[in-house]
Coordinates of C-alpha atoms and ligand atoms in Angstrom, one line a residue:
M1 CA 21.8 61.1 -27.5
S2 CA 20.5 60.5 -24.0
V3 CA 16.8 59.9 -23.9
Q4 CA 14.7 61.7 -21.3
L5 CA 11.9 59.7 -19.6
D6 CA 9.5 62.6 -20.2
S7 CA 10.0 62.2 -24.0
I8 CA 9.2 58.5 -23.7
I9 CA 6.1 59.2 -21.7
S10 CA 4.9 61.9 -24.1
L11 CA 5.5 59.8 -27.2
S12 CA 3.8 56.8 -25.5
K13 CA 0.6 58.8 -24.9
R14 CA 0.7 60.7 -28.2
R15 CA 1.0 57.5 -30.4
G16 CA -1.2 55.3 -28.3
F17 CA 1.3 53.0 -26.6
I18 CA 0.5 53.7 -22.9
F19 CA -2.0 55.8 -21.1
Q20 CA -2.5 56.6 -17.4
S21 CA -5.1 54.3 -16.0
S22 CA -8.5 55.9 -15.3
E23 CA -7.2 59.1 -16.8
I24 CA -10.6 60.9 -17.0
Y25 CA -10.8 60.6 -13.2
G26 CA -7.4 62.0 -12.6
G27 CA -5.6 58.7 -12.9
L28 CA -4.6 56.0 -10.4
G29 CA -1.0 56.1 -9.2
A30 CA 1.4 53.6 -10.8
T31 CA -1.2 51.8 -12.9
Y32 CA -1.3 52.1 -16.7
D33 CA -3.3 51.0 -19.7
Y34 CA -1.9 49.9 -23.0
G35 CA -3.3 51.4 -26.2
P36 CA -3.4 50.0 -29.7
L37 CA 0.3 50.2 -30.3
G38 CA 1.3 49.2 -26.8
V39 CA -0.8 46.1 -26.7
E40 CA 0.8 44.9 -30.0
L41 CA 4.3 45.6 -28.7
K42 CA 3.5 43.7 -25.4
R43 CA 2.1 40.8 -27.3
N44 CA 5.2 40.5 -29.5
V45 CA 7.4 40.4 -26.4
K46 CA 5.2 37.8 -24.7
E47 CA 5.2 35.7 -27.9
S48 CA 8.9 35.9 -28.3
W49 CA 9.5 34.9 -24.7
W50 CA 7.1 32.0 -24.9
R51 CA 8.6 30.7 -28.1
E52 CA 12.1 31.0 -26.7
M53 CA 11.3 29.3 -23.3
V54 CA 8.5 26.8 -24.0
Y55 CA 8.6 25.9 -27.7
R56 CA 12.4 25.9 -28.0
H57 CA 12.8 23.5 -25.1
D58 CA 11.1 20.0 -25.0
N59 CA 11.4 19.9 -21.2
I60 CA 9.6 23.2 -20.5
E61 CA 5.8 23.4 -20.2
G62 CA 3.5 26.3 -19.4
V63 CA 0.9 27.0 -16.8
D64 CA -1.6 29.8 -16.2
A65 CA -2.3 29.8 -12.4
A66 CA -5.0 31.8 -10.6
I67 CA -4.1 35.3 -9.2
L68 CA -5.9 34.5 -5.9
M69 CA -4.2 31.6 -4.0
H70 CA -4.7 30.0 -0.6
P71 CA -3.3 32.5 1.9
T72 CA -0.9 29.9 3.4
V73 CA 1.0 30.0 0.1
W74 CA 2.3 33.4 1.1
K75 CA 3.1 32.4 4.6
A76 CA 5.1 29.5 3.2
S77 CA 6.9 31.6 0.6
G78 CA 7.9 34.2 3.3
H79 CA 5.9 37.0 1.7
V80 CA 3.6 37.6 4.7
D81 CA 6.5 38.0 7.1
A82 CA 9.2 39.6 4.9
F83 CA 7.9 41.1 1.7
S84 CA 8.1 44.7 2.9
D85 CA 9.8 48.0 2.2
P86 CA 11.4 50.2 4.9
L87 CA 9.6 53.5 4.9
I88 CA 10.3 56.8 6.6
D89 CA 8.2 60.0 6.8
D90 CA 9.3 63.6 6.5
K91 CA 7.3 65.1 9.4
Q92 CA 7.3 68.5 7.8
S93 CA 6.2 67.8 4.3
K94 CA 4.3 64.6 5.3
N95 CA 5.9 62.8 2.3
R96 CA 6.9 59.2 2.6
Y97 CA 10.2 57.8 1.3
R98 CA 11.9 54.4 1.0
A99 CA 14.7 54.6 3.5
D100 CA 17.1 52.6 1.4
Q101 CA 16.4 54.8 -1.6
L102 CA 17.1 57.9 0.4
I103 CA 20.5 56.5 1.3
E104 CA 21.2 55.5 -2.3
G105 CA 20.5 59.1 -3.3
H106 CA 22.9 60.3 -0.7
I107 CA 25.6 57.8 -2.0
D108 CA 25.1 59.2 -5.5
R109 CA 25.5 62.8 -4.3
L110 CA 28.7 61.8 -2.5
K111 CA 30.1 60.2 -5.7
K112 CA 29.2 63.3 -7.7
K113 CA 31.2 65.4 -5.2
G114 CA 34.2 63.0 -5.8
K115 CA 33.9 61.5 -2.2
D116 CA 34.3 58.0 -3.5
D117 CA 35.7 56.5 -0.3
K118 CA 32.9 57.9 1.8
A119 CA 30.3 56.7 -0.7
E120 CA 31.8 53.2 -0.6
D121 CA 31.6 53.3 3.2
V122 CA 27.9 54.2 3.2
H123 CA 27.2 51.7 0.5
Q124 CA 28.8 48.9 2.6
R125 CA 26.7 50.0 5.6
L126 CA 23.5 50.0 3.4
V127 CA 24.2 46.5 2.2
A128 CA 24.8 45.3 5.8
A129 CA 21.6 47.1 7.0
L130 CA 19.4 45.5 4.3
H131 CA 20.6 42.0 5.5
A132 CA 20.5 42.7 9.2
D133 CA 18.0 41.2 11.6
E134 CA 16.3 44.6 12.1
P135 CA 16.9 46.5 8.8
A136 CA 14.6 49.4 9.9
K137 CA 16.7 50.2 12.9
E138 CA 20.0 50.1 10.9
L139 CA 18.7 52.2 8.0
Y140 CA 17.4 54.8 10.5
Q141 CA 20.8 54.9 12.1
I142 CA 22.5 55.6 8.7
I143 CA 20.1 58.4 7.9
M144 CA 20.8 59.9 11.3
D145 CA 24.6 59.5 11.1
E146 CA 24.7 60.9 7.6
E147 CA 22.2 63.7 8.4
I148 CA 20.3 62.9 5.2
R149 CA 17.8 65.6 4.5
S150 CA 14.4 65.3 2.9
P151 CA 14.5 65.7 -0.9
D152 CA 11.4 67.8 -1.0
S153 CA 11.4 70.0 2.2
G154 CA 15.2 69.9 2.9
A155 CA 14.2 69.2 6.5
F156 CA 16.0 66.8 8.8
D157 CA 12.9 65.8 10.8
W158 CA 12.2 62.2 10.3
T159 CA 9.9 59.5 11.9
E160 CA 11.3 56.1 12.7
V161 CA 11.8 53.7 9.8
R162 CA 8.9 51.1 9.6
Q163 CA 8.5 48.0 7.5
F164 CA 5.4 48.2 5.2
N165 CA 4.1 45.0 3.5
L166 CA 3.7 45.3 -0.2
M167 CA 1.0 42.7 -0.7
F168 CA -2.5 43.9 -1.6
T169 CA -5.2 42.1 0.3
T170 CA -8.9 41.4 -0.5
H171 CA -11.5 39.1 0.9
V172 CA -13.2 36.0 -0.4
G173 CA -16.9 35.4 0.3
P174 CA -19.4 37.8 1.8
V175 CA -17.8 38.5 5.1
A176 CA -14.8 40.8 5.2
D177 CA -13.0 39.6 8.3
Q178 CA -9.5 38.3 9.2
E179 CA -10.5 34.7 8.2
S180 CA -11.5 35.7 4.7
V181 CA -8.3 37.7 3.8
V182 CA -6.5 36.6 0.6
Y183 CA -3.7 38.3 -1.3
L184 CA -3.3 39.4 -4.9
R185 CA -0.2 37.5 -5.9
P186 CA 3.0 39.6 -5.7
E187 CA 4.8 37.2 -8.1
T188 CA 3.7 34.5 -10.4
A189 CA 6.4 32.0 -9.2
Q190 CA 4.4 30.6 -6.4
G191 CA 1.7 29.4 -8.9
I192 CA 4.4 27.3 -10.4
F193 CA 5.8 25.8 -7.2
V194 CA 2.4 24.7 -6.0
N195 CA 1.7 23.0 -9.3
F196 CA 5.1 21.2 -9.4
H197 CA 3.6 17.7 -9.1
N198 CA 0.5 18.5 -11.3
V199 CA 2.6 19.6 -14.2
R200 CA 5.3 17.0 -13.8
E201 CA 2.9 14.2 -13.7
T202 CA 0.5 15.3 -16.5
A203 CA 3.3 16.3 -18.9
R204 CA 5.4 13.3 -17.8
L205 CA 8.5 15.3 -17.2
Q206 CA 11.7 14.2 -15.6
V207 CA 14.2 16.4 -13.8
P208 CA 15.7 18.6 -15.2
F209 CA 12.6 20.3 -16.4
G210 CA 11.0 23.8 -16.3
I211 CA 7.6 25.4 -15.9
A212 CA 6.9 28.8 -17.5
Q213 CA 4.2 31.3 -16.8
I214 CA 3.2 34.8 -17.9
G215 CA 0.7 36.7 -15.8
K216 CA -0.2 39.6 -13.6
A217 CA 1.4 40.4 -10.3
F218 CA 0.5 43.1 -7.8
R219 CA 2.6 45.1 -5.4
N220 CA 1.6 48.1 -3.3
E221 CA 4.7 50.0 -4.3
I222 CA 5.1 53.1 -2.2
V223 CA 7.5 55.1 -4.3
A224 CA 6.3 54.6 -7.8
R225 CA 7.0 57.6 -9.9
Q226 CA 8.9 56.1 -12.8
F227 CA 6.1 55.4 -15.4
I228 CA 5.8 51.7 -16.2
F229 CA 9.2 50.9 -14.6
R230 CA 7.6 50.4 -11.2
M231 CA 3.9 49.7 -11.2
R232 CA 1.4 48.4 -8.7
E233 CA -0.2 46.1 -11.3
F234 CA 2.2 44.6 -13.7
E235 CA 3.0 41.4 -15.6
Q236 CA 5.9 39.0 -15.1
M237 CA 7.3 36.2 -17.3
E238 CA 8.8 33.6 -15.0
M239 CA 10.3 30.2 -15.5
Q240 CA 11.4 27.8 -12.7
Y241 CA 13.9 25.1 -13.8
F242 CA 13.9 22.1 -11.5
V243 CA 17.3 20.3 -11.2
K244 CA 19.0 17.6 -9.1
P245 CA 20.7 19.1 -6.1
G246 CA 24.3 19.7 -7.1
D247 CA 23.4 20.5 -10.8
Q248 CA 22.1 24.0 -10.1
M249 CA 25.3 25.9 -10.9
E250 CA 25.5 24.4 -14.4
A251 CA 21.9 25.2 -15.0
Y252 CA 22.4 28.7 -13.6
E253 CA 25.3 29.5 -15.9
E254 CA 23.4 28.1 -18.9
W255 CA 20.3 30.2 -18.2
R256 CA 22.4 33.3 -17.7
E257 CA 23.7 33.0 -21.2
K258 CA 20.4 32.0 -22.8
R259 CA 18.6 34.9 -21.2
L260 CA 21.1 37.5 -22.2
A261 CA 21.0 36.2 -25.8
W262 CA 17.2 36.6 -25.8
H263 CA 17.6 40.3 -24.9
H264 CA 20.0 40.8 -27.8
G265 CA 17.7 38.8 -30.1
I266 CA 14.7 41.2 -29.5
G267 CA 17.0 44.0 -30.7
V268 CA 18.3 45.6 -27.5
R269 CA 21.7 47.2 -28.1
K270 CA 24.5 45.2 -26.5
S271 CA 26.1 48.3 -25.1
K272 CA 23.0 49.1 -23.1
L273 CA 22.8 45.8 -21.3
R274 CA 25.1 44.5 -18.5
W275 CA 25.1 42.1 -15.6
K276 CA 24.6 43.4 -12.1
E277 CA 25.8 41.0 -9.5
H278 CA 24.0 41.0 -6.2
D279 CA 26.0 42.5 -3.3
K280 CA 24.7 40.0 -0.9
L281 CA 22.5 36.9 -1.5
A282 CA 19.1 36.3 0.0
H283 CA 19.3 33.6 2.7
Y284 CA 17.8 30.9 0.4
A285 CA 19.8 31.7 -2.7
D286 CA 23.3 30.3 -3.7
A287 CA 23.7 32.5 -6.8
A288 CA 21.9 35.5 -8.2
V289 CA 22.4 38.1 -11.0
D290 CA 20.4 40.7 -12.7
V291 CA 20.3 41.7 -16.4
A292 CA 20.4 45.5 -16.1
Y293 CA 19.5 48.0 -18.8
E294 CA 20.6 51.7 -19.0
F295 CA 17.2 53.4 -18.7
P296 CA 16.9 57.2 -18.7
I297 CA 16.7 56.8 -14.9
G298 CA 20.1 54.9 -14.8
W299 CA 21.2 51.3 -14.9
Q300 CA 18.3 49.2 -13.5
E301 CA 17.2 45.6 -13.3
V302 CA 15.0 44.2 -16.0
E303 CA 15.4 40.5 -15.2
G304 CA 16.7 38.4 -12.3
I305 CA 18.3 34.9 -12.6
H306 CA 18.4 33.2 -9.3
S307 CA 19.5 29.9 -8.0
R308 CA 16.9 29.4 -5.2
T309 CA 18.1 26.0 -3.8
D310 CA 15.2 23.8 -2.5
Y311 CA 13.8 26.7 -0.4
D312 CA 10.4 27.1 -2.0
L313 CA 9.5 23.5 -2.5
S314 CA 10.7 22.6 1.0
R315 CA 8.6 25.4 2.5
H316 CA 5.5 24.3 0.6
Q317 CA 6.2 20.7 1.9
E318 CA 6.4 22.0 5.4
Y319 CA 3.3 24.2 5.3
S320 CA 1.0 22.0 3.2
G321 CA 2.1 18.7 4.7
K322 CA 2.4 17.3 1.1
K323 CA 5.6 15.7 -0.1
M324 CA 7.4 17.8 -2.7
E325 CA 10.0 15.2 -3.4
Y326 CA 10.9 13.8 -6.8
F327 CA 11.9 10.2 -7.4
D328 CA 14.8 9.9 -9.8
P329 CA 14.4 6.7 -11.8
Q330 CA 18.0 6.8 -13.0
S331 CA 19.7 7.0 -9.6
N332 CA 16.8 5.5 -7.5
E333 CA 17.1 8.6 -5.3
R334 CA 14.4 10.7 -3.8
F335 CA 15.1 14.4 -3.4
I336 CA 13.5 17.9 -3.3
P337 CA 14.7 19.5 -6.6
Y338 CA 16.7 22.7 -6.6
V339 CA 15.4 25.6 -8.6
V340 CA 17.0 28.0 -11.0
E341 CA 14.5 30.9 -11.7
T342 CA 14.5 33.4 -14.6
S343 CA 12.1 36.3 -13.8
I344 CA 11.5 39.2 -16.0
G345 CA 9.0 42.1 -15.9
L346 CA 7.0 42.3 -19.1
D347 CA 6.1 46.0 -18.7
R348 CA 9.7 46.8 -17.8
T349 CA 10.8 45.0 -21.0
V350 CA 8.3 47.1 -23.0
L351 CA 9.8 50.3 -21.5
M352 CA 13.3 49.0 -22.3
L353 CA 12.3 48.4 -25.9
I354 CA 10.8 51.9 -26.3
C355 CA 13.8 53.6 -24.7
D356 CA 16.2 51.6 -26.7
A357 CA 14.4 52.3 -30.0
Y358 CA 13.8 56.0 -29.4
R359 CA 15.8 58.4 -31.6
E360 CA 15.5 62.1 -32.4
E361 CA 17.2 62.9 -35.7
E362 CA 17.5 65.9 -37.9
V363 CA 16.3 65.4 -41.4
N364 CA 16.3 68.4 -43.9
G365 CA 16.3 70.8 -41.0
E366 CA 13.4 69.2 -39.3
K367 CA 13.3 66.9 -36.2
R368 CA 12.3 63.3 -36.9
T369 CA 11.3 61.2 -33.9
V370 CA 11.6 57.5 -34.7
L371 CA 11.3 54.2 -32.9
K372 CA 13.9 51.8 -34.4
F373 CA 12.3 48.6 -33.1
H374 CA 13.5 45.2 -34.3
P375 CA 10.9 44.3 -37.0
G376 CA 9.8 41.3 -35.0
M377 CA 8.8 43.5 -32.1
A378 CA 7.4 46.5 -34.0
P379 CA 3.6 46.9 -33.3
I380 CA 2.9 47.5 -37.0
T381 CA 5.2 45.8 -39.5
T382 CA 4.0 47.4 -42.7
A383 CA 2.0 50.5 -43.7
V384 CA 0.4 50.8 -47.1
L385 CA 0.0 54.4 -48.3
P386 CA -1.6 55.5 -51.6
L387 CA -0.1 58.8 -52.6
V388 CA -3.5 60.3 -53.3
K389 CA -7.0 59.2 -52.6
K390 CA -8.0 59.0 -56.3
D391 CA -7.0 57.7 -59.7
G392 CA -7.4 54.1 -58.7
M393 CA -4.5 54.2 -56.2
P394 CA -6.6 53.2 -53.1
E395 CA -7.8 50.1 -55.0
V396 CA -4.3 48.9 -55.8
A397 CA -3.2 49.8 -52.3
H398 CA -6.0 47.7 -50.7
Q399 CA -4.9 44.7 -52.8
I400 CA -1.4 45.0 -51.4
E401 CA -2.8 45.6 -47.9
D402 CA -4.8 42.3 -48.2
D403 CA -1.7 40.3 -49.2
L404 CA 0.3 41.7 -46.3
R405 CA -2.4 41.2 -43.7
G406 CA -2.1 37.5 -44.1
R407 CA 1.3 37.7 -42.7
Y408 CA 2.0 41.0 -41.0
N409 CA 0.2 43.5 -38.9
T410 CA -0.5 46.1 -41.5
F411 CA -1.8 49.7 -41.4
Y412 CA -3.6 51.5 -44.2
D413 CA -3.6 55.3 -44.4
E414 CA -4.7 57.4 -47.3
K415 CA -5.1 60.8 -45.5
G416 CA -2.7 63.8 -45.5
A417 CA 0.6 64.6 -47.0
I418 CA 2.9 61.6 -47.6
G419 CA 5.8 63.2 -45.6
R420 CA 3.5 63.5 -42.6
R421 CA 2.3 59.9 -42.9
Y422 CA 5.9 58.7 -43.0
R423 CA 6.6 60.7 -39.8
R424 CA 3.6 59.1 -38.1
M425 CA 4.8 55.7 -39.0
D426 CA 8.3 56.5 -37.9
E427 CA 6.9 57.4 -34.4
A428 CA 5.0 54.2 -34.3
G429 CA 8.2 52.3 -35.2
T430 CA 6.8 50.8 -38.4
P431 CA 9.9 49.4 -40.3
F432 CA 8.4 49.3 -43.8
C433 CA 6.1 51.7 -45.7
I434 CA 4.8 50.8 -49.2
T435 CA 3.6 53.7 -51.3
V436 CA 1.4 53.4 -54.4
D437 CA 1.8 56.3 -56.8
G438 CA 1.2 57.4 -60.3
Q439 CA 3.9 55.2 -61.7
T440 CA 2.3 52.1 -60.1
L441 CA -0.6 52.5 -62.4
E442 CA 1.8 52.5 -65.4
D443 CA 4.3 49.8 -64.6
D444 CA 2.9 47.9 -61.5
T445 CA 5.8 49.0 -59.3
V446 CA 5.6 50.6 -55.8
T447 CA 8.1 52.2 -53.5
L448 CA 9.3 50.3 -50.4
R449 CA 10.6 52.8 -47.8
E450 CA 12.8 51.6 -44.9
R451 CA 12.3 53.3 -41.6
D452 CA 15.9 53.5 -40.4
S453 CA 17.7 54.5 -43.6
M454 CA 14.6 56.2 -45.1
E455 CA 15.8 54.7 -48.4
Q456 CA 13.2 54.1 -51.0
V457 CA 13.4 51.4 -53.7
R458 CA 11.0 50.5 -56.4
I459 CA 9.8 46.9 -56.6
D460 CA 7.1 45.1 -58.5
K461 CA 3.9 45.2 -56.5
S462 CA 3.6 41.4 -56.7
R463 CA 7.0 41.1 -54.8
V464 CA 6.0 43.2 -51.7
V465 CA 5.4 40.4 -49.2
E466 CA 8.6 38.6 -50.3
A467 CA 10.7 41.8 -50.2
V468 CA 9.5 42.6 -46.6
T469 CA 10.1 39.0 -45.5
D470 CA 13.7 39.1 -47.0
R471 CA 14.5 42.3 -45.2
I472 CA 13.2 41.0 -41.9
S473 CA 15.3 37.8 -42.1
N474 CA 18.4 39.8 -43.0
W475 CA 17.8 42.4 -40.3
E476 CA 21.0 43.6 -38.6
A477 CA 20.5 44.7 -35.0
A478 CA 22.2 48.0 -33.9
E479 CA 25.1 47.5 -31.5
Ligands
GAP1 N1 10.0 35.6 -8.4 C1 11.0 36.5 -8.3 C2 10.6 37.9 -8.4 O1 9.4 38.2 -8.4 P1 11.6 40.3 -8.5 O2 13.0 40.8 -8.7 O3 10.9 40.8 -7.4 O4 11.7 38.7 -8.5 C3 11.2 40.1 -11.1 O5 10.8 40.6 -9.8 C4 11.0 41.1 -12.2 O6 9.7 41.7 -12.1 C5 11.9 42.4 -12.0 O7 13.2 42.1 -12.6 C6 11.1 43.4 -12.8 O8 11.4 43.4 -14.1 C7 9.7 43.0 -12.5 N2 9.1 43.9 -11.5 C8 9.2 43.7 -10.2 N3 8.5 44.6 -9.5 C9 7.9 45.4 -10.5 C10 7.1 46.6 -10.4 N4 6.6 47.1 -9.3 N5 6.7 47.1 -11.6 C11 7.1 46.6 -12.8 N6 7.9 45.5 -12.9 C12 8.3 44.9 -11.7

């Protein structure tokens, strides 16, 4: 079954995963709020990433840097001069488009028409244009040569292509002038680079070592119509791994494998993940690859693994005037470390998990919508449901709920028909439901229902926590 993005958006709102930000005022484009289930899912992803990166490695430490940084940081990183999108306006509809995305759309249409050679030609021109000295001019030329029309008006009446910087600005202090401009960070990575010496010295780390961070980033995305895939305010989970120059390829290969294994470990189907090699490397990188997932909008990047050479630390050395070198006590050498970066969007991972878990099935002639999350990711792990709200069943159910709450996020629900309650829990992605019924009062057994198979087994009520724990440890991920 191929999932539609609209089904994901509708379920996310209906069940309280994700809401449009400021909805009662008509919303604010490309910003979203997480509801009760969304916030739990997001926390589980963050915790899994932190455990994997920081706790699993004795040479990786965390930081939590400020969102507002000295403006020169962004000059040094290259974001002030080069962090921009090429935009073009349809003069008739007044709609604005990313020039590169217009061309990509054109390439897709050529492929659909079976014109593969022509599509490859345009693709090569696009890659060259994006890496040209003046990308705007080259992209404009492609649009002209290919006579690409506006997707909304069908017109061929374009402005020139202009570069538009994606960084949000604000001001520090009481006077809003050019001197007081600061940026909302467009990536968390720079907060790691500028703290290179602080973390290394205080945590007494020796190269190779890593610094990890989870935090908000902001980009004034122009074309942002894909739910939480592309947002203006989002979270990143980034790790910079500092190595001796020459050792970067080994580290790069190692991190590629480790990162893909993490994606499998949080339950994403292997068949839905693949590597996407970069057509052409950024000028400072000597290797780069993306982990791509097959979203309803096609194969798209979720995470990037980049070997960034000594570019960032060298630039900070140049702009700050502070040495960014490391003294290697083993070789008695002094060098600026090379960096391998792993950078993943938290919100994009949440979207990937919801899309990957989403199923519509037919059960007894009715549609069942279910989120088949890995139990370690599921927002609610267990639900306790007394069959009826009387005869002592709620009391027994509350006892079981108390036992479970010590260990698992647990939901209690005593209202409505049991079938409907199961369906609600299926939509929330809850892997286990425990039902207290008339027989419980006679022989102390309850039913344990598994979300995916919908199988129900009777177990002693004293064994509920153990039975859930067993099932989680023996969980088999879908392929
Ligand atoms: N420090 C490197 C860096 O920021 P990036 O490819 O621009 O690299 C890394 O971003 C990840 O952040 C992406 O793979 C994606 O998952 C996420 N990301 C980037 N822009 C985003 C946006 N506008 N909305 C949601 N996630 C985004």
